[in-house]
C-alpha positions as semicolon CSV with decimal commas, in nm:
position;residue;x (nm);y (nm);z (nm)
1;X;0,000;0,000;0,000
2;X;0,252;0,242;-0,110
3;X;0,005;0,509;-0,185
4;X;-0,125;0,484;0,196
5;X;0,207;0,518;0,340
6;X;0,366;0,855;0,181
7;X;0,021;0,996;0,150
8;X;-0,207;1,064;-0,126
9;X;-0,226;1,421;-0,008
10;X;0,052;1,608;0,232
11;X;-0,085;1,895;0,404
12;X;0,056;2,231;0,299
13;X;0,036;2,361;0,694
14;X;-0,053;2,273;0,958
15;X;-0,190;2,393;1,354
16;X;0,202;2,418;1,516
17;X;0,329;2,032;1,497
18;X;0,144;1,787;1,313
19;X;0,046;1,449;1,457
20;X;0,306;1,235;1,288
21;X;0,607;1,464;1,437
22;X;0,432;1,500;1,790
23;X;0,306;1,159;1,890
24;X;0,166;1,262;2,232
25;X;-0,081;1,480;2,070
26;X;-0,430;1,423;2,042
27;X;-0,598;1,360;1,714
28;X;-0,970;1,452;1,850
29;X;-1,029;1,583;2,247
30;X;-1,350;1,628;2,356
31;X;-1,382;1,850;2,685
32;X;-1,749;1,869;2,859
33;X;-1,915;1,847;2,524
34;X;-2,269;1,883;2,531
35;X;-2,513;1,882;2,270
36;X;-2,901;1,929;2,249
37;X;-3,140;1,845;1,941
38;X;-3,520;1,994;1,913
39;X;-3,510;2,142;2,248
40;X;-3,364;1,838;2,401
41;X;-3,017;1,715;2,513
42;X;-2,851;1,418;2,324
43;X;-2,514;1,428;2,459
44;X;-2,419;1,554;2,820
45;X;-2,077;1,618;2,917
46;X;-1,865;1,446;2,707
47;X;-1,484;1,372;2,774
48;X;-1,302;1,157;2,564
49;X;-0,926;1,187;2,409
50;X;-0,824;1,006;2,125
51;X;-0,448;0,939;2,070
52;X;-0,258;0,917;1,667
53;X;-0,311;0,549;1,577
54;X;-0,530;0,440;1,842
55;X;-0,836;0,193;1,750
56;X;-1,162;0,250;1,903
57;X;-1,512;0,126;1,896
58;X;-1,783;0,369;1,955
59;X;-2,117;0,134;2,142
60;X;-2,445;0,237;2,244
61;X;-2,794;0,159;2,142
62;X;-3,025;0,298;1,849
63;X;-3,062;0,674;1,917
64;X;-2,843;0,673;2,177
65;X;-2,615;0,962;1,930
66;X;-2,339;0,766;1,801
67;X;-2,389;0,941;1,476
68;X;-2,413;1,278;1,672
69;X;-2,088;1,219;1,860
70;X;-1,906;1,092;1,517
71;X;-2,022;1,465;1,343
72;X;-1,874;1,613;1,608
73;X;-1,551;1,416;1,533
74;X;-1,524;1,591;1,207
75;X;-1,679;1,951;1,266
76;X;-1,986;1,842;1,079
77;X;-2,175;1,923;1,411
78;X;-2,068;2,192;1,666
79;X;-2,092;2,143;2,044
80;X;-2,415;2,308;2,231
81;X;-2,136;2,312;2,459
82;X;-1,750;2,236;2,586
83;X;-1,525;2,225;2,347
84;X;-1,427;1,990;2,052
85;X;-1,070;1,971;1,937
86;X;-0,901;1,831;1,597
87;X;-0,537;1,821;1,564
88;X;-0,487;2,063;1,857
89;X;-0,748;2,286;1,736
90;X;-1,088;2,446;1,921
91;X;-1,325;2,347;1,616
92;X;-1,467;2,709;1,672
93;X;-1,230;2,889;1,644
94;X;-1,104;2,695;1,260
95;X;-1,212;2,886;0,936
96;X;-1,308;2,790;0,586
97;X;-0,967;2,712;0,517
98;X;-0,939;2,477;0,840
99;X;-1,205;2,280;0,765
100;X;-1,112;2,230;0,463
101;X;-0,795;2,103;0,599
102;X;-0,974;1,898;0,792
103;X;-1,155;1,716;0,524
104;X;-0,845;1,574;0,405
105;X;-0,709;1,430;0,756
106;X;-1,038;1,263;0,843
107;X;-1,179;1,052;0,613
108;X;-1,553;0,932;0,671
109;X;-1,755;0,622;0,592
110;X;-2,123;0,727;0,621
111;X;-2,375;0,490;0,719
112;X;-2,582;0,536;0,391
113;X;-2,282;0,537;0,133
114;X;-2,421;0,765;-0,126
115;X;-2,265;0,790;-0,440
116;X;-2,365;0,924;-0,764
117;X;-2,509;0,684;-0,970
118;X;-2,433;0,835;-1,306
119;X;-2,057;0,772;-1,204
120;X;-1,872;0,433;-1,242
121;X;-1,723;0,281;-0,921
122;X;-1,397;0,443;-1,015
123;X;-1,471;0,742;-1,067
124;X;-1,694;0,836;-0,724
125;X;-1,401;0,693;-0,541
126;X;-1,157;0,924;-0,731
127;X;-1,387;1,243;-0,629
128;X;-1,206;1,349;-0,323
129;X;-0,858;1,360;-0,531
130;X;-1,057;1,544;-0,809
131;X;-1,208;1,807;-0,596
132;X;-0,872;1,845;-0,438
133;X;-0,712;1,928;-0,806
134;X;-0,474;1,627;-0,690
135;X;-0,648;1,361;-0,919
136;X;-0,394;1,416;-1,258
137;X;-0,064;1,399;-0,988
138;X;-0,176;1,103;-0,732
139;X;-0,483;0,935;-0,965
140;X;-0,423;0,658;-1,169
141;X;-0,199;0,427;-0,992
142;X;-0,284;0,505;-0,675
143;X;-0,677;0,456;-0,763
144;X;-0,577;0,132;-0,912
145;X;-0,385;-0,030;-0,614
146;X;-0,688;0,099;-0,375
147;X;-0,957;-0,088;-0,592
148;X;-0,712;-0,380;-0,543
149;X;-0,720;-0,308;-0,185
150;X;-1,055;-0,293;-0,156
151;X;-1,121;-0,596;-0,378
152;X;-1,354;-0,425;-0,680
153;X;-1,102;-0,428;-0,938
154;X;-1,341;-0,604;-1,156
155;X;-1,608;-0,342;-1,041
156;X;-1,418;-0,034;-1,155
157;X;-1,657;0,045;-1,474
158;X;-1,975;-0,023;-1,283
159;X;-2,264;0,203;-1,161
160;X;-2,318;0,197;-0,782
161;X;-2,689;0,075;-0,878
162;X;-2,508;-0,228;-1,001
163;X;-2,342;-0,289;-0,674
164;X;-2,378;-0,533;-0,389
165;X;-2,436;-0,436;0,004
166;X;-2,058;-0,526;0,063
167;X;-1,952;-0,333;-0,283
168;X;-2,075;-0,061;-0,175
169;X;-1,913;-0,051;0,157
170;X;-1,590;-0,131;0,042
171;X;-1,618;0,149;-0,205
172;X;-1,704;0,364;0,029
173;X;-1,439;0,277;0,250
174;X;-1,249;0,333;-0,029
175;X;-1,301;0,709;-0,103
176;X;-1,301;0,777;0,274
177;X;-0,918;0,708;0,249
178;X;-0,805;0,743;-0,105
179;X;-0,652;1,110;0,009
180;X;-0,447;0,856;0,249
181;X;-0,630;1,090;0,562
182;X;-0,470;1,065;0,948
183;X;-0,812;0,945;1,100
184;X;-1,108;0,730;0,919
185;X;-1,440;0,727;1,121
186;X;-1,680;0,471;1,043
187;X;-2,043;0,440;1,098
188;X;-2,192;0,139;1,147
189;X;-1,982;0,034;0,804
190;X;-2,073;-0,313;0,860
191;X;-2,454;-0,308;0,932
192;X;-2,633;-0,413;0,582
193;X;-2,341;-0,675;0,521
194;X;-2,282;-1,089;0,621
195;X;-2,098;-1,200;0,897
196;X;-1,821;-1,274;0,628
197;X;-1,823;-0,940;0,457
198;X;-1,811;-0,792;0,822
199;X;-1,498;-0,942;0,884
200;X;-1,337;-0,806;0,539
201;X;-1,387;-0,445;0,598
202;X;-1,274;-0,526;0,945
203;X;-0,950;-0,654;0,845
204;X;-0,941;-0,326;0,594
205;X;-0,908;-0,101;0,916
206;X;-0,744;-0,297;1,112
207;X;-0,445;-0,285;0,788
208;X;-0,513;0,075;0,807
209;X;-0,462;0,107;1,178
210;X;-0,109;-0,102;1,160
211;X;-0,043;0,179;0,882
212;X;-0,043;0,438;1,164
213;X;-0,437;0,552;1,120
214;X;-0,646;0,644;1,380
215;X;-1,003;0,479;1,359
216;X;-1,289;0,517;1,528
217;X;-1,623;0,293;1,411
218;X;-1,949;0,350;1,558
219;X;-2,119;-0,016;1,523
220;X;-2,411;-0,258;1,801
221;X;-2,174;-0,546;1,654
222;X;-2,034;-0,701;1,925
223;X;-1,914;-1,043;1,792
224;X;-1,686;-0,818;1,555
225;X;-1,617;-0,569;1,855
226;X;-1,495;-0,946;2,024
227;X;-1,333;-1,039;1,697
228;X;-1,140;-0,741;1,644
229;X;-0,907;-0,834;2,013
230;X;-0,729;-1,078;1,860
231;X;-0,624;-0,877;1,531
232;X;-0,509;-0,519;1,709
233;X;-0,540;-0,367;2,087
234;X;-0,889;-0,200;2,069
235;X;-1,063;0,015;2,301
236;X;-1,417;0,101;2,364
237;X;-1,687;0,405;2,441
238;X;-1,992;0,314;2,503
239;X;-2,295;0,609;2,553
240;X;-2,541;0,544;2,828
241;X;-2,754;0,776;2,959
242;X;-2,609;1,120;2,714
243;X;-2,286;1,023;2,849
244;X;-1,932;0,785;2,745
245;X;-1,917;0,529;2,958
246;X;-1,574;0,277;3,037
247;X;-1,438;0,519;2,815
248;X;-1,120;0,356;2,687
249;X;-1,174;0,032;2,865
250;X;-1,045;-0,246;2,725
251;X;-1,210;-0,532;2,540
């Protein structure tokens, strides 16, 4: 994975030192985070620090705001309030031009893996580099070796109509790290897939996690939150009650 390791995409600045030259620095703190919805609080004081390369496995049941806390991982959603940082900085205090920074150090699997369908495989997984101007320098090998990765070599050419439930997860998967990003969060990336499929895309970010990544998935799963113990040293948050609980206890 030679495209992974020196980086699809190398930040032109960054906030003071950047994660890979400063390993004691946080990749995404939370600090008393709070956040209501429709007049209503979701999340209540929310503490949580989360280290370069660290794996961790975000629990809780249906509506419980695992989605809501993963937003707030990426500046998608801002804190009712405490603070949210990324890479060292207050997400409030970041401008256009941070956020767009931030867009290319996090990469994000959604839980409904839209893609447009007028686009072959290849090509929606290629639209981060494209929007980025990057696609004509890192593109075509690089895209090549990832649909390898990913297994949909074959699949390159086809519409994401055409796809199965796992296709479409590993091509999303995919395009969440094709700009070769510092942290991929994942939400619930293995929910409309088999037990064996599961254990693919696990192995995908657990290979990303050896590469130095830090990942975070939000999944109910817990035979693959068992599963993953014997492959890499995993942690878990689990929200009870608005609030992370066992926070980085381990499996």
């Amino acid at each position: 994975m030679q495209w992974l390791r020196r980086g699809a995409l190398k930040p032109k600045r960054c906030w003071g030192t950047t994660v890979q030259t400063k390993r004691d620095m946080r990749v995404i703190e939370f600090e008393n985070v709070a956040y209501s919805y429709g007049g209503g609080e979701l999340l209540s004081d929310i503490s949580v620090k989360l280290a370069p390369g660290s794996f961790h496995f975000l629990t809780g049941p249906s509506g419980s705001g695992k989605t809501t806390l993963m937003k707030l991982c990426y500046g998608a959603l801002l804190p009712t309030a405490g603070h949210v940082s990324l890479f060292g900085k207050d997400v409030r205090a970041m401008d256009r031009d941070d956020i767009a920074m931030i867009r290319r150090r996090v990469g994000v699997v959604h839980q409904d893996c839209q893609f447009l369908n007028h686009l072959p495989v290849a090509e929606n997984i290629g639209l981060p580099l494209t929007v980025s101007g990057r696609h004509a320098e890192t593109g075509g090998d690089d895209l090549q070796e990832l649909l390898s990765w990913v297994g949909l070599s074959s699949r390159a050419e086809a519409l994401p109509p055409e796809l199965s439930g796992g296709e479409r997860q590993r091509a999303a998967l995919a395009r969440a790290v094709i700009m070769s990003p510092d942290v991929v969060l994942a939400d619930e990336p293995t929910g409309n897939v088999d037990w064996e499929m599961s254990q693919r895309l696990l192995r995908l970010l657990v290979e990303l996690n050896r590469m130095g990544k830090t990942v975070l998935i939000a999944t109910h799963d817990l035979g693959l939150i068992r599963a993953t113990k014997a492959q890499v040293q995993a942690r878990v948050l689990r929200i009870a009650n608005r609030r992370i609980q066992l926070a980085g206890a381990d499996l």
